[in-house]
Short mmCIF file of C-alpha atoms in Angstrom, two decimals:
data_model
loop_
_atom_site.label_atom_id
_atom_site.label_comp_id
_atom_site.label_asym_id
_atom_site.label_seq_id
_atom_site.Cartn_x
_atom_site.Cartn_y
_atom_site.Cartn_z
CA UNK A 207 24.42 -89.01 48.55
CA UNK A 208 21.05 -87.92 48.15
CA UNK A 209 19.88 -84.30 49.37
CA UNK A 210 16.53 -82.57 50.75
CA UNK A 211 15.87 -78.63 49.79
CA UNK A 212 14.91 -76.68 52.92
CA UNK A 213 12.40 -74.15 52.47
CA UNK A 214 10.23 -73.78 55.83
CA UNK A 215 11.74 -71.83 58.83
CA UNK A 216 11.24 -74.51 61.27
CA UNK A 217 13.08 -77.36 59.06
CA UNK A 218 16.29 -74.52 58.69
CA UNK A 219 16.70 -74.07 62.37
CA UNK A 220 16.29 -77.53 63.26
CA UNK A 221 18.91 -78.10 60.88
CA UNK A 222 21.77 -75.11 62.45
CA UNK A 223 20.26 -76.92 65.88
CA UNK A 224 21.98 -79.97 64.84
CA UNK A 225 24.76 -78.70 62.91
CA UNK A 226 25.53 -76.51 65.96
CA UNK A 227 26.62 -79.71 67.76
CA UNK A 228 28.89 -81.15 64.60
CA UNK A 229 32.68 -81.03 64.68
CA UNK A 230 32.28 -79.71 61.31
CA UNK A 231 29.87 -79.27 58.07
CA UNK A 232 30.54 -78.96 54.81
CA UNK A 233 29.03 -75.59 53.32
CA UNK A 234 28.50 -73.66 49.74
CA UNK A 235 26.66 -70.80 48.30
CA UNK A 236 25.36 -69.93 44.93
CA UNK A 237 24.50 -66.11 44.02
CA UNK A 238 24.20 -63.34 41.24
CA UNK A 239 25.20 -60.03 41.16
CA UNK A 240 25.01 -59.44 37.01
CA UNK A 241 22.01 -57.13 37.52
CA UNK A 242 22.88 -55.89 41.06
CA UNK A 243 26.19 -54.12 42.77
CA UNK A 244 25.60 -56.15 46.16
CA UNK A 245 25.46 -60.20 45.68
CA UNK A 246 22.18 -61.42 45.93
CA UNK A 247 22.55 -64.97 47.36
CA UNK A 248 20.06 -67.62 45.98
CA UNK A 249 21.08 -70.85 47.59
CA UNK A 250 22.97 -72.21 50.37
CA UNK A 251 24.41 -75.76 50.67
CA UNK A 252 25.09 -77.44 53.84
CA UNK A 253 26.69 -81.30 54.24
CA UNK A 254 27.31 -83.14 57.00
CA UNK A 255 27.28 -87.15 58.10
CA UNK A 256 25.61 -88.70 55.23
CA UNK A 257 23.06 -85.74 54.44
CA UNK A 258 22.64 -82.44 52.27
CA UNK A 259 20.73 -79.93 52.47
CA UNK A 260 19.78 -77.10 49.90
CA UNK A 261 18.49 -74.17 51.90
CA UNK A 262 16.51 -71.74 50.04
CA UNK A 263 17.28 -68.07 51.29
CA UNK A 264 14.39 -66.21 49.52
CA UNK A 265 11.90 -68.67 51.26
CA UNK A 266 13.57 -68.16 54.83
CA UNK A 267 15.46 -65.85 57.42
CA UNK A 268 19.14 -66.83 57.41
CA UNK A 269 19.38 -65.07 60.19
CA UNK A 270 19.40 -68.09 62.53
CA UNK A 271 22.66 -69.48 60.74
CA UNK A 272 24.44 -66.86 63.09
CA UNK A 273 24.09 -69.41 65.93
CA UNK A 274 26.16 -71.89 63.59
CA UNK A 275 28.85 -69.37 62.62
CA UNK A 276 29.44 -68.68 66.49
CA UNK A 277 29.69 -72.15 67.05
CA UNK A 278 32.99 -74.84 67.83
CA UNK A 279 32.44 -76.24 64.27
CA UNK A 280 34.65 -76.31 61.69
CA UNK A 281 32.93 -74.77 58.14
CA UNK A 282 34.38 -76.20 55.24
CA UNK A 283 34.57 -74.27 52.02
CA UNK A 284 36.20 -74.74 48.71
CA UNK A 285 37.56 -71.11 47.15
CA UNK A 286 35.83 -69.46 49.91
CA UNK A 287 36.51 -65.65 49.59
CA UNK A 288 33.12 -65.16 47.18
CA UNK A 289 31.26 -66.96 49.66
CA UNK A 290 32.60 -65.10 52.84
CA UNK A 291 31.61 -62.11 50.55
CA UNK A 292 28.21 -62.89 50.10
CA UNK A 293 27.41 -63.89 53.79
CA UNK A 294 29.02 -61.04 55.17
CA UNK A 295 26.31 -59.01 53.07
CA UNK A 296 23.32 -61.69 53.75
CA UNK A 297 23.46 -62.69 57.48
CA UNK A 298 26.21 -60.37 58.69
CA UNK A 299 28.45 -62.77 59.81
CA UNK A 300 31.13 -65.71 58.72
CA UNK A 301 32.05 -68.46 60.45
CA UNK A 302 34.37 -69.01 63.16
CA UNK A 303 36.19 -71.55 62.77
CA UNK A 304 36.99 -72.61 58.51
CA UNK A 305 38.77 -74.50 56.30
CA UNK A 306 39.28 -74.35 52.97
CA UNK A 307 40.58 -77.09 50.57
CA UNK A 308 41.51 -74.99 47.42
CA UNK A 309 43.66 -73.08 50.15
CA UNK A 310 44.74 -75.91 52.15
CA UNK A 311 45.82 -77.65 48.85
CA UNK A 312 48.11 -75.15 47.64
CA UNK A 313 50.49 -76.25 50.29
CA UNK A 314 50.46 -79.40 49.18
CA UNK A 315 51.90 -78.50 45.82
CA UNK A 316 48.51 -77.32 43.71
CA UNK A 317 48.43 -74.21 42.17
CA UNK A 318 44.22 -72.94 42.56
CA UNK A 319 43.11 -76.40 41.59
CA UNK A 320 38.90 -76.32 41.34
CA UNK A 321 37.00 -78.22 43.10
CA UNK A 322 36.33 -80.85 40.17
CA UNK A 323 40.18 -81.30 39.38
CA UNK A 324 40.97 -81.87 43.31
CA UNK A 325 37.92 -83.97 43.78
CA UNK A 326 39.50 -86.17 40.96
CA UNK A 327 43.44 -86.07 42.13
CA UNK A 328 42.39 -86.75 45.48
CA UNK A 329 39.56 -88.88 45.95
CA UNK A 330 39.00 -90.49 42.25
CA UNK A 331 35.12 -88.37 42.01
CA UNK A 332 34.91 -87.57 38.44
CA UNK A 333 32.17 -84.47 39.46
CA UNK A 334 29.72 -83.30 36.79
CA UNK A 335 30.40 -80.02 35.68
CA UNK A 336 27.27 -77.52 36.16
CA UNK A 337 25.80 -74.51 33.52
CA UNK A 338 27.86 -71.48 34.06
CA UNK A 339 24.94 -69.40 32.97
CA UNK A 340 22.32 -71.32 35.36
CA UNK A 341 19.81 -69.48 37.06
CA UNK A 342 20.06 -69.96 41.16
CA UNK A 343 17.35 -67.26 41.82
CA UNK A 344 14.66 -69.07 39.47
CA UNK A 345 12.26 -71.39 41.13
CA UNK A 346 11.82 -74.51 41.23
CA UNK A 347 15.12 -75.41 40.65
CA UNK A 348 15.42 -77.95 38.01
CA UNK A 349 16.35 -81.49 39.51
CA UNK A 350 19.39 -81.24 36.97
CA UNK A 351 20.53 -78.17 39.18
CA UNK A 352 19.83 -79.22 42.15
CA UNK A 353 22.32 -82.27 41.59
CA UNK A 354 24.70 -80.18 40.63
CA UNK A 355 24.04 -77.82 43.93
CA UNK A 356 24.55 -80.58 46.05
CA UNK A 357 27.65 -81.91 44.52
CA UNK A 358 29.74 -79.27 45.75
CA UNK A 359 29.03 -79.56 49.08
CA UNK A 360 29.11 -84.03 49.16
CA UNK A 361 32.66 -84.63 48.93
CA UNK A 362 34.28 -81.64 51.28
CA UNK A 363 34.60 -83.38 54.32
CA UNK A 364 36.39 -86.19 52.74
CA UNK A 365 38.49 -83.72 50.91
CA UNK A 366 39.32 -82.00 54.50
CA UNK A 367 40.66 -84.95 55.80
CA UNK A 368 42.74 -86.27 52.64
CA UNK A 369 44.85 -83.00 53.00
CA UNK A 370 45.05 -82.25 56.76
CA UNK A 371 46.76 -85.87 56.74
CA UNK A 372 48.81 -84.78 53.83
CA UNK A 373 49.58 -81.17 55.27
CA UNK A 374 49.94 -83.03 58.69
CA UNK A 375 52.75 -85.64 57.17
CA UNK A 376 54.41 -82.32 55.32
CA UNK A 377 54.38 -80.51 58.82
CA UNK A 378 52.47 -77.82 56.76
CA UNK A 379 49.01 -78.21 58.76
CA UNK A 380 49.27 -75.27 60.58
CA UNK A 381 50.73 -73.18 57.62
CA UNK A 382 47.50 -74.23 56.15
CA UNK A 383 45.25 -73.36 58.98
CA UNK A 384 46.64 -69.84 59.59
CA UNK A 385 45.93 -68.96 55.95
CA UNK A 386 42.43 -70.23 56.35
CA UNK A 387 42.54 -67.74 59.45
CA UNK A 388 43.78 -64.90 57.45
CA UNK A 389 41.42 -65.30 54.92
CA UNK A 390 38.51 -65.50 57.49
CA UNK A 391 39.60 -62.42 58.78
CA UNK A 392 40.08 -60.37 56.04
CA UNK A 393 38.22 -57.51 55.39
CA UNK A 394 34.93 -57.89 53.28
CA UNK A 395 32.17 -55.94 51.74
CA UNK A 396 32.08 -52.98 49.38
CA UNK A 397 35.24 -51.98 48.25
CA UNK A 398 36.95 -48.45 49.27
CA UNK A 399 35.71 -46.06 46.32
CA UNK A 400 38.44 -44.41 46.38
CA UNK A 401 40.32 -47.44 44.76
CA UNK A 402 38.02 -47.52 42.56
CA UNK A 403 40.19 -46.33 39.78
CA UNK A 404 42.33 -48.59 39.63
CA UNK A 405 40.56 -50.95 38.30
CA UNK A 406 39.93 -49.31 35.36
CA UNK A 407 41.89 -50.91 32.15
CA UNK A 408 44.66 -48.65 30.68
CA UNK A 409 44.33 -45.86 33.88
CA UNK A 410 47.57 -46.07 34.09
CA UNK A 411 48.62 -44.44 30.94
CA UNK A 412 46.42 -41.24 31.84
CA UNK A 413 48.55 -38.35 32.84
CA UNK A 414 48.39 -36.80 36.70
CA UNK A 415 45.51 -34.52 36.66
CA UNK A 416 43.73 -36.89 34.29
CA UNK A 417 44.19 -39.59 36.95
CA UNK A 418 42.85 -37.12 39.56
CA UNK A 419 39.63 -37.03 37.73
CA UNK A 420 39.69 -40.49 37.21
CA UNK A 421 39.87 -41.37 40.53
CA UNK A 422 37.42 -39.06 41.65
CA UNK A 423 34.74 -39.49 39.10
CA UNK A 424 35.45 -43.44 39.64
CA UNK A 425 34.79 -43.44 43.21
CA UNK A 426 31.07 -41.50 42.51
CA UNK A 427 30.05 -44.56 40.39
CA UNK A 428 31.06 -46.42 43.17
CA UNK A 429 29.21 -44.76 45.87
CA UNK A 430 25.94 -43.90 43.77
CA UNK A 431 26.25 -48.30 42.09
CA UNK A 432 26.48 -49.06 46.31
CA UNK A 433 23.51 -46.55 46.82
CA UNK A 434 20.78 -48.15 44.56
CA UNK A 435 22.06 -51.49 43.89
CA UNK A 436 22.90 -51.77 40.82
CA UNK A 437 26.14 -52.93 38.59
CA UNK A 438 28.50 -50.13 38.17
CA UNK A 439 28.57 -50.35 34.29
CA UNK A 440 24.85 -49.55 34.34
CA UNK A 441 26.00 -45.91 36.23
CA UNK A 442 28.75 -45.54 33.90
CA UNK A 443 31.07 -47.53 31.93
CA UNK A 444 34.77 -48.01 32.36
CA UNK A 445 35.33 -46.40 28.48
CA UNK A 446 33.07 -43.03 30.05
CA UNK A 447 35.36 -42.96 32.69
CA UNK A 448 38.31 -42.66 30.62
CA UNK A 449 36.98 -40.26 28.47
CA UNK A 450 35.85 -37.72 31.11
CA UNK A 451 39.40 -37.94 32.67
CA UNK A 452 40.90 -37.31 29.17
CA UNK A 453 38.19 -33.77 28.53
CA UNK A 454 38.09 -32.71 31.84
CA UNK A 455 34.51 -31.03 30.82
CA UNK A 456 33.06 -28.59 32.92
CA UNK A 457 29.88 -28.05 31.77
CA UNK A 458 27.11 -30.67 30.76
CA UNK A 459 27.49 -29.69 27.19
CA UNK A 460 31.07 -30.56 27.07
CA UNK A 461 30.23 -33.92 29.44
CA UNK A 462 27.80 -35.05 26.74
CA UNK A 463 30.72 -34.89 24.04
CA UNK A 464 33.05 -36.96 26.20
CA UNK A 465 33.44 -40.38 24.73
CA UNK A 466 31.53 -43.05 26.18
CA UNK A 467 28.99 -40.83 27.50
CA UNK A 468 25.70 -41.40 27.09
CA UNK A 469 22.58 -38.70 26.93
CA UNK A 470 21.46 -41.05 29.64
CA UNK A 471 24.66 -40.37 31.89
CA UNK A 472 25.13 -36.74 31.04
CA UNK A 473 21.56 -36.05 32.63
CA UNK A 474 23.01 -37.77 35.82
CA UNK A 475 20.91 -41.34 35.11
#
């Protein structure tokens, strides 16, 4: 299936104006967030009929894509929570109505199967695997990448109909659909800082007041990572952390002796 990269205003909303009257599309993202705290989306895939398009967010307003989210048709994704993720924080919005066939496929007896291993059980597509380390923000895109790009968007709508006949002749369709539901729905965006801590490896062996200060000092580096858009590690790392909740310093002399701090973090940088 070949594919056509969007990168003009007028060709992206003539393509939500016809997608808007689809039963259903097939759709994808590609983004970054090494070097940022929010995800910064560089690509967005959209399949439908026999056509693909690669739309190219920093050349155009997404904005427009709203119109298609608020629409009757159905959005297929594949692993969709990263991609909810990242459109929440783009364009504001997900779509109404989804599906998703790593989801959907779980009740049919796979355990989190990607997208090249279900494209290969269920429709015989041996898909080529892409770089890991590629760069989606870097333009042009290579051809190579691209091809790749497009790929996971070609074989989605065939993949939604393979399982909601399978789901459908398990009597698990609407299992299926109200997970897809429940995943739409679920709360996105930046996480609640003061969770923060507990993602931090080997918290749990800290003692009560040192968790206190964990939690507290972990839910600043969320807040001020969220504030200038930047990775958390690059406020301060996990091992800093740990070895502020362990000193319990109270003066900048004693913060600078904590382990993992830097000079850089004990002048508040």
């Amino acid at each position: 299936m070949t594919h056509r990269w969007v990168a003009t205003q007028a060709e992206f909303d003539e393509v939500v104006d016809e997608l808007c009257h689809q039963p259903r599309y097939a759709i994808d993202t590609e983004f970054h967030r090494e070097r940022t705290y929010f995800p910064k989306l560089a690509l967005v895939q959209l399949g439908w009929d026999d056509q693909i398009v690669l739309v190219d967010p920093l050349a155009v307003d997404l904005s427009s894509i709203t119109r298609l989210f608020a629409s009757p048709s159905i959005a297929v994704f594949h692993a969709a929570q990263q991609d909810l993720d990242v459109l929440t924080h783009s364009v504001k919005a997900v779509p109404a109505h989804m599906f998703d066939t790593q989801l959907a496929a779980g009740f049919t007896g796979y355990s989190t199967p990607s997208l090249l291993s279900l494209l290969h059980a269920e429709l015989g597509v041996a898909a080529s695997k892409g770089d890991r380390l590629t760069d989606w923000l870097r333009r042009p895109l290579t051809p190579e990448q691209q091809h790749y790009a497009a790929g996971d968007v070609a074989h989605l709508l065939e993949l939604h109909d393979r399982l909601s006949a399978k789901l459908t002749k398990l009597g698990r369709l609407t299992w299926a659909l109200d997970a897809c539901e429940e995943l739409r729905t679920r709360p996105t965006g930046v996480a609640d800082p003061e969770q923060a801590w507990l993602r931090l490896k080997d918290v749990r062996v800290l003692k009560a007041r040192s968790r206190g200060v964990a939690q507290a000092v972990a839910a600043w580096r969320e807040r001020r990572a969220a504030a200038v858009d930047v990775p958390v590690r690059q406020i301060l790392p996990d091992l800093a952390i740990l070895g502020i909740s362990q000193k319990h310093p109270t003066t900048p002399a004693e913060l600078a002796q904590a382990r993992g701090v830097e000079e850089r973090h004990s002048r508040g940088q």
